[in-house]
mmCIF file of C-alpha atoms and ligand atoms in Angstrom:
data_model
loop_
_atom_site.group_PDB
_atom_site.id
_atom_site.type_symbol
_atom_site.label_atom_id
_atom_site.label_comp_id
_atom_site.label_asym_id
_atom_site.label_seq_id
_atom_site.Cartn_x
_atom_site.Cartn_y
_atom_site.Cartn_z
ATOM 1 C CA MET A 1 126.306 109.768 106.811
ATOM 2 C CA ASN A 2 127.114 106.775 104.633
ATOM 3 C CA LYS A 3 125.687 108.701 101.703
ATOM 4 C CA PHE A 4 128.309 111.445 101.815
ATOM 5 C CA PRO A 5 129.566 111.769 98.210
ATOM 6 C CA LYS A 6 132.882 110.104 97.521
ATOM 7 C CA ILE A 7 135.557 111.275 95.082
ATOM 8 C CA ALA A 8 134.568 109.985 91.636
ATOM 9 C CA ARG A 9 137.042 111.633 89.273
ATOM 10 C CA VAL A 10 140.397 113.456 89.327
ATOM 11 C CA GLU A 11 141.629 115.424 86.291
ATOM 12 C CA SER A 12 144.592 117.697 85.640
ATOM 13 C CA PHE A 13 145.160 120.513 83.154
ATOM 14 C CA ILE A 14 148.235 122.508 82.124
ATOM 15 C CA VAL A 15 147.576 126.235 81.784
ATOM 16 C CA SER A 16 150.040 128.508 79.980
ATOM 17 C CA ILE A 17 149.065 132.184 79.763
ATOM 18 C CA PRO A 18 151.385 134.432 77.701
ATOM 19 C CA ARG A 19 153.058 137.401 79.455
ATOM 20 C CA ASP A 20 154.284 140.682 77.949
ATOM 21 C CA THR A 21 157.076 141.117 80.514
ATOM 22 C CA PRO A 22 158.831 138.032 81.908
ATOM 23 C CA TYR A 23 158.472 137.197 85.619
ATOM 24 C CA LEU A 24 160.937 139.343 87.666
ATOM 25 C CA GLY A 25 161.036 141.983 84.913
ATOM 26 C CA PRO A 26 162.637 142.613 81.535
ATOM 27 C CA LEU A 27 165.476 140.342 80.407
ATOM 28 C CA GLY A 28 168.884 141.335 81.789
ATOM 29 C CA PRO A 29 172.268 141.226 80.038
ATOM 30 C CA GLY A 30 172.938 137.790 78.535
ATOM 31 C CA GLU A 31 169.442 136.472 79.376
ATOM 32 C CA PHE A 32 167.295 134.975 76.602
ATOM 33 C CA ILE A 33 164.202 132.821 76.074
ATOM 34 C CA ASN A 34 165.027 129.333 74.761
ATOM 35 C CA SER A 35 163.131 127.103 72.334
ATOM 36 C CA ARG A 36 161.010 125.655 75.172
ATOM 37 C CA GLY A 37 159.936 129.100 76.358
ATOM 38 C CA TYR A 38 162.216 129.187 79.424
ATOM 39 C CA LEU A 39 164.730 131.771 80.596
ATOM 40 C CA ILE A 40 167.496 131.426 83.165
ATOM 41 C CA ARG A 41 168.031 134.437 85.430
ATOM 42 C CA LYS A 42 171.763 135.084 85.692
ATOM 43 C CA GLY A 43 171.304 136.595 89.143
ATOM 44 C CA ASN A 44 170.062 133.417 90.821
ATOM 45 C CA ARG A 45 170.769 130.816 88.087
ATOM 46 C CA SER A 46 167.116 129.704 88.298
ATOM 47 C CA ILE A 47 164.832 128.815 85.397
ATOM 48 C CA TYR A 48 161.462 130.477 84.752
ATOM 49 C CA PRO A 49 158.841 130.166 81.999
ATOM 50 C CA ASP A 50 158.091 133.122 79.718
ATOM 51 C CA SER A 51 154.364 132.479 80.292
ATOM 52 C CA ASP A 52 152.346 132.027 83.495
ATOM 53 C CA MET A 53 152.277 128.228 83.699
ATOM 54 C CA SER A 54 150.523 126.182 86.356
ATOM 55 C CA VAL A 55 148.639 122.924 86.754
ATOM 56 C CA LEU A 56 144.930 122.888 87.612
ATOM 57 C CA VAL A 57 143.332 119.935 89.380
ATOM 58 C CA LYS A 58 139.609 119.145 89.140
ATOM 59 C CA VAL A 59 138.137 116.672 91.621
ATOM 60 C CA THR A 60 134.539 115.633 91.024
ATOM 61 C CA ALA A 61 132.356 113.972 93.651
ATOM 62 C CA GLU A 62 129.733 111.290 93.000
ATOM 63 C CA ASP A 63 126.985 113.930 93.154
ATOM 64 C CA GLY A 64 128.721 116.078 90.514
ATOM 65 C CA THR A 65 130.114 118.697 92.923
ATOM 66 C CA VAL A 66 133.509 119.916 91.732
ATOM 67 C CA GLY A 67 136.547 120.985 93.759
ATOM 68 C CA TRP A 68 139.415 122.946 92.201
ATOM 69 C CA GLY A 69 143.093 122.857 93.069
ATOM 70 C CA GLU A 70 146.226 124.297 91.538
ATOM 71 C CA THR A 71 149.937 123.668 91.838
ATOM 72 C CA TYR A 72 153.262 124.500 90.276
ATOM 73 C CA GLY A 73 153.720 123.942 86.570
ATOM 74 C CA ILE A 74 156.541 126.426 86.364
ATOM 75 C CA VAL A 75 158.687 124.049 84.294
ATOM 76 C CA ALA A 76 158.039 120.521 82.994
ATOM 77 C CA PRO A 77 154.338 120.665 83.973
ATOM 78 C CA ASP A 78 153.813 117.281 82.318
ATOM 79 C CA ALA A 79 155.789 115.720 85.179
ATOM 80 C CA VAL A 80 153.148 116.994 87.612
ATOM 81 C CA THR A 81 150.147 115.993 85.505
ATOM 82 C CA SER A 82 151.640 112.528 84.908
ATOM 83 C CA ILE A 83 151.952 111.954 88.656
ATOM 84 C CA ILE A 84 148.373 113.124 89.211
ATOM 85 C CA ASP A 85 146.858 111.188 86.290
ATOM 86 C CA ASP A 86 148.829 107.970 86.797
ATOM 87 C CA VAL A 87 149.291 107.775 90.577
ATOM 88 C CA LEU A 88 147.451 110.221 92.844
ATOM 89 C CA GLY A 89 144.116 110.504 91.044
ATOM 90 C CA PRO A 90 143.286 106.797 90.711
ATOM 91 C CA VAL A 91 144.077 106.048 94.378
ATOM 92 C CA SER A 92 141.996 109.029 95.564
ATOM 93 C CA ILE A 93 138.866 107.815 93.788
ATOM 94 C CA GLY A 94 136.371 106.331 96.236
ATOM 95 C CA ARG A 95 137.762 108.297 99.200
ATOM 96 C CA ASP A 96 135.622 110.546 101.408
ATOM 97 C CA PRO A 97 136.619 114.210 100.838
ATOM 98 C CA ARG A 98 136.127 114.922 104.565
ATOM 99 C CA ASP A 99 139.195 112.716 105.134
ATOM 100 C CA VAL A 100 141.398 115.169 103.241
ATOM 101 C CA MET A 101 144.298 115.265 105.719
ATOM 102 C CA VAL A 102 144.318 111.475 105.938
ATOM 103 C CA ILE A 103 144.320 111.257 102.141
ATOM 104 C CA GLN A 104 147.261 113.695 102.001
ATOM 105 C CA GLU A 105 149.213 111.527 104.446
ATOM 106 C CA ASP A 106 148.395 108.405 102.433
ATOM 107 C CA LEU A 107 149.544 109.996 99.169
ATOM 108 C CA TYR A 108 152.804 111.035 100.848
ATOM 109 C CA ASP A 109 153.348 107.570 102.338
ATOM 110 C CA MET A 110 153.087 105.839 98.964
ATOM 111 C CA MET A 111 156.456 107.184 97.790
ATOM 112 C CA ARG A 112 158.308 108.239 100.946
ATOM 113 C CA VAL A 113 160.629 105.215 101.041
ATOM 114 C CA ARG A 114 161.492 105.800 97.395
ATOM 115 C CA GLY A 115 162.976 109.188 98.203
ATOM 116 C CA PHE A 116 160.200 111.449 96.938
ATOM 117 C CA PHE A 117 159.744 113.924 99.774
ATOM 118 C CA GLY A 118 159.949 117.017 97.624
ATOM 119 C CA GLY A 119 159.856 118.380 94.109
ATOM 120 C CA PHE A 120 157.284 117.447 91.522
ATOM 121 C CA TYR A 121 155.750 114.652 93.627
ATOM 122 C CA MET A 122 154.902 116.978 96.502
ATOM 123 C CA ASP A 123 153.672 119.686 94.129
ATOM 124 C CA ALA A 124 151.308 117.154 92.584
ATOM 125 C CA ILE A 125 150.022 116.151 96.036
ATOM 126 C CA ALA A 126 149.539 119.837 96.885
ATOM 127 C CA GLY A 127 147.281 120.356 93.867
ATOM 128 C CA VAL A 128 145.138 117.329 94.704
ATOM 129 C CA ASP A 129 144.991 118.290 98.391
ATOM 130 C CA ILE A 130 143.790 121.832 97.625
ATOM 131 C CA ALA A 131 141.106 120.472 95.274
ATOM 132 C CA ILE A 132 139.830 118.017 97.895
ATOM 133 C CA TRP A 133 139.673 120.795 100.544
ATOM 134 C CA ASP A 134 137.634 122.899 98.083
ATOM 135 C CA LEU A 135 135.347 119.959 97.407
ATOM 136 C CA PHE A 136 134.945 119.258 101.144
ATOM 137 C CA GLY A 137 134.009 122.906 101.769
ATOM 138 C CA LYS A 138 131.486 122.951 98.956
ATOM 139 C CA LEU A 139 129.871 119.691 100.054
ATOM 140 C CA VAL A 140 129.368 120.957 103.612
ATOM 141 C CA GLY A 141 128.562 124.535 102.512
ATOM 142 C CA GLN A 142 131.439 126.160 104.437
ATOM 143 C CA PRO A 143 134.430 128.310 103.487
ATOM 144 C CA VAL A 144 137.656 126.313 103.851
ATOM 145 C CA VAL A 145 138.972 128.688 106.546
ATOM 146 C CA LYS A 146 136.090 127.623 108.815
ATOM 147 C CA LEU A 147 137.228 123.999 108.489
ATOM 148 C CA LEU A 148 140.784 124.811 109.601
ATOM 149 C CA GLY A 149 140.087 125.442 113.261
ATOM 150 C CA GLY A 150 138.598 128.903 112.941
ATOM 151 C CA GLN A 151 138.984 132.272 111.259
ATOM 152 C CA ARG A 152 141.157 135.020 112.786
ATOM 153 C CA MET A 153 141.362 137.475 109.893
ATOM 154 C CA GLU A 154 138.786 138.865 107.460
ATOM 155 C CA SER A 155 141.463 140.461 105.316
ATOM 156 C CA ILE A 156 145.221 139.935 105.236
ATOM 157 C CA PRO A 157 147.837 142.704 104.937
ATOM 158 C CA ALA A 158 149.776 142.370 101.674
ATOM 159 C CA TYR A 159 153.321 143.290 100.755
ATOM 160 C CA VAL A 160 154.151 144.226 97.186
ATOM 161 C CA SER A 161 156.589 141.672 95.799
ATOM 162 C CA GLY A 162 158.914 142.693 93.006
ATOM 163 C CA LEU A 163 159.138 145.983 91.213
ATOM 164 C CA PRO A 164 159.485 144.697 87.642
ATOM 165 C CA ALA A 165 160.787 147.760 85.826
ATOM 166 C CA ALA A 166 164.064 148.079 83.910
ATOM 167 C CA THR A 167 165.739 150.846 85.952
ATOM 168 C CA LEU A 168 165.956 151.680 89.616
ATOM 169 C CA GLU A 169 164.341 155.039 88.977
ATOM 170 C CA ALA A 170 161.377 153.303 87.307
ATOM 171 C CA ARG A 171 161.132 150.860 90.217
ATOM 172 C CA LEU A 172 160.935 153.685 92.724
ATOM 173 C CA GLU A 173 158.168 155.263 90.631
ATOM 174 C CA MET A 174 156.313 151.942 90.586
ATOM 175 C CA ALA A 175 156.583 151.703 94.396
ATOM 176 C CA ARG A 176 155.283 155.264 94.754
ATOM 177 C CA GLY A 177 152.283 154.291 92.646
ATOM 178 C CA PHE A 178 151.518 151.450 95.045
ATOM 179 C CA CYS A 179 151.912 153.786 98.062
ATOM 180 C CA ALA A 180 149.294 156.070 96.519
ATOM 181 C CA ARG A 181 146.955 153.034 96.422
ATOM 182 C CA GLY A 182 147.416 152.213 100.109
ATOM 183 C CA PHE A 183 150.340 149.758 100.086
ATOM 184 C CA ASP A 184 153.189 150.284 102.548
ATOM 185 C CA ALA A 185 155.471 147.229 102.232
ATOM 186 C CA PHE A 186 157.792 146.317 99.368
ATOM 187 C CA LYS A 187 160.211 143.557 98.508
ATOM 188 C CA TYR A 188 162.710 143.724 95.689
ATOM 189 C CA ALA A 189 164.586 140.903 94.026
ATOM 190 C CA ALA A 190 168.380 140.683 94.276
ATOM 191 C CA ALA A 191 168.395 138.494 91.153
ATOM 192 C CA VAL A 192 167.539 141.592 89.103
ATOM 193 C CA SER A 193 169.204 144.285 91.269
ATOM 194 C CA HIS A 194 171.394 145.315 88.364
ATOM 195 C CA GLU A 195 172.227 148.649 90.034
ATOM 196 C CA GLY A 196 173.372 147.061 93.312
ATOM 197 C CA ILE A 197 171.528 145.392 96.185
ATOM 198 C CA VAL A 198 172.529 147.904 98.895
ATOM 199 C CA ASN A 199 172.088 150.791 96.498
ATOM 200 C CA GLU A 200 168.555 149.646 95.669
ATOM 201 C CA MET A 201 167.533 149.586 99.317
ATOM 202 C CA ARG A 202 169.125 153.005 99.871
ATOM 203 C CA VAL A 203 167.245 154.499 96.914
ATOM 204 C CA LEU A 204 163.938 152.944 97.988
ATOM 205 C CA ARG A 205 164.380 154.065 101.617
ATOM 206 C CA ASP A 206 165.342 157.613 100.607
ATOM 207 C CA GLY A 207 162.528 157.792 98.069
ATOM 208 C CA LEU A 208 159.715 156.194 100.084
ATOM 209 C CA GLY A 209 160.514 157.491 103.578
ATOM 210 C CA PRO A 210 161.029 155.849 106.960
ATOM 211 C CA LYS A 211 157.548 154.373 107.446
ATOM 212 C CA VAL A 212 157.352 151.814 104.647
ATOM 213 C CA LYS A 213 158.494 148.258 105.218
ATOM 214 C CA LEU A 214 161.353 147.260 102.910
ATOM 215 C CA MET A 215 162.495 143.727 102.237
ATOM 216 C CA VAL A 216 164.929 142.068 99.865
ATOM 217 C CA ASP A 217 164.934 138.573 98.438
ATOM 218 C CA LEU A 218 168.612 137.585 98.266
ATOM 219 C CA HIS A 219 167.753 134.607 96.063
ATOM 220 C CA TRP A 220 170.171 132.104 97.610
ATOM 221 C CA LYS A 221 173.134 133.966 96.124
ATOM 222 C CA PHE A 222 175.642 134.127 99.001
ATOM 223 C CA THR A 223 177.831 132.138 101.332
ATOM 224 C CA ALA A 224 177.023 132.587 105.002
ATOM 225 C CA GLN A 225 179.892 135.033 105.616
ATOM 226 C CA GLU A 226 179.122 137.045 102.481
ATOM 227 C CA ALA A 227 175.504 137.247 103.590
ATOM 228 C CA VAL A 228 176.385 138.469 107.084
ATOM 229 C CA GLN A 229 178.612 141.158 105.572
ATOM 230 C CA LEU A 230 175.975 142.255 103.044
ATOM 231 C CA ILE A 231 173.076 142.280 105.520
ATOM 232 C CA GLY A 232 175.228 144.425 107.835
ATOM 233 C CA GLN A 233 175.401 146.978 105.029
ATOM 234 C CA LEU A 234 171.617 146.853 104.607
ATOM 235 C CA GLU A 235 170.911 147.279 108.318
ATOM 236 C CA PRO A 236 171.138 151.127 108.374
ATOM 237 C CA PHE A 237 168.133 151.156 106.002
ATOM 238 C CA ASN A 238 166.071 149.200 108.519
ATOM 239 C CA PRO A 239 164.838 146.213 106.483
ATOM 240 C CA TYR A 240 161.713 144.481 107.792
ATOM 241 C CA PHE A 241 163.286 141.179 106.743
ATOM 242 C CA VAL A 242 165.905 139.739 104.425
ATOM 243 C CA GLU A 243 165.085 136.549 102.558
ATOM 244 C CA ALA A 244 166.964 133.434 101.435
ATOM 245 C CA PRO A 245 170.613 134.582 101.651
ATOM 246 C CA CYS A 246 172.227 131.104 101.352
ATOM 247 C CA GLN A 247 171.656 128.061 99.172
ATOM 248 C CA PRO A 248 168.623 125.974 100.150
ATOM 249 C CA GLU A 249 170.663 122.934 101.274
ATOM 250 C CA ASP A 250 172.933 124.969 103.566
ATOM 251 C CA ILE A 251 171.240 124.499 106.931
ATOM 252 C CA GLU A 252 174.403 125.413 108.883
ATOM 253 C CA GLY A 253 174.886 128.500 106.735
ATOM 254 C CA GLN A 254 171.293 129.581 107.317
ATOM 255 C CA ALA A 255 171.730 129.124 111.063
ATOM 256 C CA HIS A 256 175.048 131.026 110.994
ATOM 257 C CA VAL A 257 173.419 133.975 109.231
ATOM 258 C CA GLY A 258 170.424 133.911 111.557
ATOM 259 C CA ALA A 259 172.718 134.038 114.598
ATOM 260 C CA ASN A 260 174.967 136.816 113.263
ATOM 261 C CA ILE A 261 172.645 139.477 111.866
ATOM 262 C CA ARG A 262 170.333 141.964 113.569
ATOM 263 C CA VAL A 263 167.696 141.915 110.838
ATOM 264 C CA PRO A 264 164.851 139.347 110.828
ATOM 265 C CA LEU A 265 165.639 136.446 108.488
ATOM 266 C CA ALA A 266 162.923 134.848 106.323
ATOM 267 C CA LEU A 267 163.309 131.407 104.728
ATOM 268 C CA GLY A 268 161.375 128.549 103.285
ATOM 269 C CA GLU A 269 159.500 129.161 100.028
ATOM 270 C CA GLU A 270 161.076 125.956 98.666
ATOM 271 C CA TRP A 271 160.177 123.645 101.580
ATOM 272 C CA ARG A 272 157.290 121.209 101.066
ATOM 273 C CA THR A 273 156.915 119.440 104.399
ATOM 274 C CA VAL A 274 157.424 119.734 108.153
ATOM 275 C CA TYR A 275 160.417 117.439 107.723
ATOM 276 C CA GLU A 276 162.286 120.179 105.851
ATOM 277 C CA VAL A 277 161.163 122.888 108.280
ATOM 278 C CA ARG A 278 161.971 121.051 111.507
ATOM 279 C CA PRO A 279 165.805 121.047 111.373
ATOM 280 C CA ARG A 280 165.816 124.806 110.646
ATOM 281 C CA MET A 281 163.454 125.423 113.537
ATOM 282 C CA GLU A 282 165.622 123.394 115.879
ATOM 283 C CA ARG A 283 168.663 125.454 114.882
ATOM 284 C CA ARG A 284 166.708 128.718 115.205
ATOM 285 C CA ALA A 285 167.856 129.591 111.683
ATOM 286 C CA MET A 286 165.082 132.128 110.997
ATOM 287 C CA SER A 287 162.375 134.166 112.679
ATOM 288 C CA ILE A 288 159.985 134.120 109.705
ATOM 289 C CA ILE A 289 158.978 131.227 107.446
ATOM 290 C CA GLN A 290 157.446 131.600 104.002
ATOM 291 C CA PRO A 291 155.451 128.481 103.113
ATOM 292 C CA GLU A 292 154.272 128.279 99.510
ATOM 293 C CA MET A 293 150.789 126.823 99.122
ATOM 294 C CA GLY A 294 151.541 125.568 95.601
ATOM 295 C CA HIS A 295 154.231 123.318 97.094
ATOM 296 C CA THR A 296 152.629 122.355 100.417
ATOM 297 C CA GLY A 297 148.897 122.117 99.812
ATOM 298 C CA ILE A 298 146.583 123.130 102.646
ATOM 299 C CA SER A 299 147.184 120.070 104.844
ATOM 300 C CA GLN A 300 150.986 120.503 105.026
ATOM 301 C CA PHE A 301 150.754 124.309 105.089
ATOM 302 C CA MET A 302 148.711 124.131 108.284
ATOM 303 C CA GLN A 303 151.096 121.680 109.919
ATOM 304 C CA ILE A 304 154.087 123.848 109.009
ATOM 305 C CA ALA A 305 152.380 127.002 110.267
ATOM 306 C CA ARG A 306 151.328 125.380 113.552
ATOM 307 C CA MET A 307 154.886 124.123 114.041
ATOM 308 C CA ALA A 308 156.157 127.668 113.441
ATOM 309 C CA ASN A 309 153.804 128.932 116.132
ATOM 310 C CA ALA A 310 155.230 126.410 118.586
ATOM 311 C CA PHE A 311 158.718 127.800 117.850
ATOM 312 C CA HIS A 312 157.546 131.451 118.094
ATOM 313 C CA VAL A 313 158.329 131.957 114.423
ATOM 314 C CA LYS A 314 156.145 134.172 112.197
ATOM 315 C CA VAL A 315 154.542 133.001 108.958
ATOM 316 C CA ILE A 316 154.582 135.310 105.931
ATOM 317 C CA PRO A 317 153.432 133.070 103.077
ATOM 318 C CA HIS A 318 155.058 133.059 99.663
ATOM 319 C CA ALA A 319 153.091 133.705 96.470
ATOM 320 C CA SER A 320 154.017 132.441 93.039
ATOM 321 C CA ILE A 321 152.864 131.902 89.462
ATOM 322 C CA GLY A 322 149.292 130.654 89.080
ATOM 323 C CA ILE A 323 145.817 131.762 88.035
ATOM 324 C CA GLY A 324 144.813 132.396 91.663
ATOM 325 C CA ILE A 325 143.495 129.087 92.980
ATOM 326 C CA PHE A 326 146.456 128.209 95.190
ATOM 327 C CA GLN A 327 146.625 131.879 96.128
ATOM 328 C CA ALA A 328 143.020 131.634 97.379
ATOM 329 C CA ALA A 329 143.923 128.471 99.291
ATOM 330 C CA SER A 330 146.847 130.314 100.860
ATOM 331 C CA LEU A 331 144.542 133.144 102.000
ATOM 332 C CA HIS A 332 142.077 130.690 103.586
ATOM 333 C CA ALA A 333 144.900 128.939 105.457
ATOM 334 C CA THR A 334 146.574 132.214 106.443
ATOM 335 C CA ALA A 335 143.317 133.653 107.771
ATOM 336 C CA ALA A 336 143.259 130.843 110.335
ATOM 337 C CA LEU A 337 146.732 131.623 111.714
ATOM 338 C CA ALA A 338 147.709 133.438 114.905
ATOM 339 C CA ASN A 339 151.242 134.259 113.769
ATOM 340 C CA CYS A 340 150.899 135.879 110.331
ATOM 341 C CA PRO A 341 151.527 139.647 109.941
ATOM 342 C CA MET A 342 151.156 139.699 106.143
ATOM 343 C CA HIS A 343 151.130 137.732 102.880
ATOM 344 C CA GLU A 344 153.210 138.184 99.738
ATOM 345 C CA TYR A 345 151.377 139.936 96.884
ATOM 346 C CA GLN A 346 152.767 138.876 93.516
ATOM 347 C CA HIS A 347 150.984 141.734 91.769
ATOM 348 C CA SER A 348 152.321 141.129 88.244
ATOM 349 C CA VAL A 349 150.755 137.656 88.332
ATOM 350 C CA PHE A 350 147.772 138.120 90.664
ATOM 351 C CA ASP A 351 146.162 141.206 89.113
ATOM 352 C CA ARG A 352 146.565 140.086 85.524
ATOM 353 C CA ASN A 353 145.209 136.583 86.074
ATOM 354 C CA LEU A 354 142.121 137.583 88.100
ATOM 355 C CA ARG A 355 140.278 137.774 84.770
ATOM 356 C CA TYR A 356 140.734 134.013 84.418
ATOM 357 C CA VAL A 357 138.954 133.087 87.662
ATOM 358 C CA LYS A 358 135.458 133.559 89.095
ATOM 359 C CA THR A 359 135.954 134.925 92.606
ATOM 360 C CA THR A 360 135.490 137.907 94.909
ATOM 361 C CA MET A 361 139.170 137.612 95.982
ATOM 362 C CA ARG A 362 140.970 140.954 95.604
ATOM 363 C CA CYS A 363 144.082 142.776 96.753
ATOM 364 C CA THR A 364 143.362 146.474 97.264
ATOM 365 C CA GLU A 365 144.447 149.232 99.655
ATOM 366 C CA GLY A 366 147.252 147.176 101.083
ATOM 367 C CA ALA A 367 145.344 143.998 101.909
ATOM 368 C CA PHE A 368 143.953 140.807 100.449
ATOM 369 C CA VAL A 369 140.216 140.260 100.724
ATOM 370 C CA LEU A 370 139.327 136.623 101.259
ATOM 371 C CA PRO A 371 137.118 135.071 98.561
ATOM 372 C CA GLU A 372 133.482 134.553 99.540
ATOM 373 C CA GLY A 373 131.475 131.398 99.165
ATOM 374 C CA PRO A 374 131.769 127.763 100.198
ATOM 375 C CA GLY A 375 135.041 125.908 99.624
ATOM 376 C CA LEU A 376 137.794 128.194 98.381
ATOM 377 C CA GLY A 377 135.390 130.593 96.667
ATOM 378 C CA ILE A 378 137.231 130.478 93.358
ATOM 379 C CA GLU A 379 137.018 128.517 90.126
ATOM 380 C CA PRO A 380 138.424 128.879 86.620
ATOM 381 C CA HIS A 381 136.631 131.309 84.306
ATOM 382 C CA ASP A 382 135.596 130.014 80.883
ATOM 383 C CA ASP A 383 138.263 132.314 79.381
ATOM 384 C CA VAL A 384 141.068 130.207 80.856
ATOM 385 C CA TRP A 385 140.345 127.162 78.705
ATOM 386 C CA GLN A 386 141.838 128.821 75.600
ATOM 387 C CA PHE A 387 145.197 128.637 77.447
ATOM 388 C CA VAL A 388 145.029 124.980 78.386
ATOM 389 C CA ARG A 389 147.729 123.221 76.436
ATOM 390 C CA ALA A 390 147.736 119.598 75.337
ATOM 391 C CA LYS A 391 149.776 117.323 77.557
ATOM 392 C CA GLY A 392 153.149 116.560 75.988
ATOM 393 C CA ALA A 393 153.002 119.723 73.844
ATOM 394 C CA VAL A 394 155.296 122.771 73.945
HETATM 395 MG MG1 LIG B 401 161.768 134.393 97.256
#
């Protein structure tokens, strides 16, 4: 057992793949792409890149086996790669990949008293953590899900996230196209509901019928009282859940909304650790949490999801911008859970970027199919390297 290969090398890469249509759909009134390639959505005052940007992490063992991870590089990806290259990578070298959860705790501990329990630091840890889990799985010849306590699901129901078309009529048509392909759950984005949030749900409900699941991401736009009022207006259209009505810091507001609406409330794509989840759980702010693998990594994701189970809260994981590696990690982790009815399907990112990875992972007929093979069952395709940008470049 002493011969088990140790971590020998940790590398990071910034990937930036051009898009035809920006994330969340065509630019709205007054929105523009700046000199750094970023746009700010007026509807939620959040910044997005005009390309699909993420950070890849490659961890190589002494025997040459390679594990792949991925994390957020949505803006300022050099911040993430600097943390990995300067801090996390060097201290991970020489560690046993089977100790992945211990390594994750150690990486967290190094900066916790300096105030870094979120943001770029945790994203960087997530990327390294996912890569070490992949490496561990490959070295022992097992899919990651089998190392997480056991597999409950072979495939995972998917909900279609975002209907990125310019008009409401075109969005309804897009949803109908997905229905024809076996999908029955849809979430639209309030940040780009230019024809009205309640109106959009009415049009989708009328157009798609009573059986589909409809959800709306309220994108942190409202005060607690505004949210209660708005969600009351959505209730006749029977939403499956409403997401993120209040600003992320507003724990009392989240709890107020949760206590005063009759629609399930989903929160948490921005939380990185159990320490952010716990106070919301204690206040019973939500009935669904949405952990994002690109922020949490596998080790924290599992702790968050197990905590949710203890509070009888469901887990419907978030999906974001990447080439598919943290998405694959999210499917492995989700497949081990007892309390997950479905997973977000970020189709405009997922489908397009599948060409840049080697994997059997798919999302068809309303469900994700878990990738096959040891580890995560996914690695970058040779075609992705043309989109790796030099560190420090624009
Ligand atoms: Mg969201």
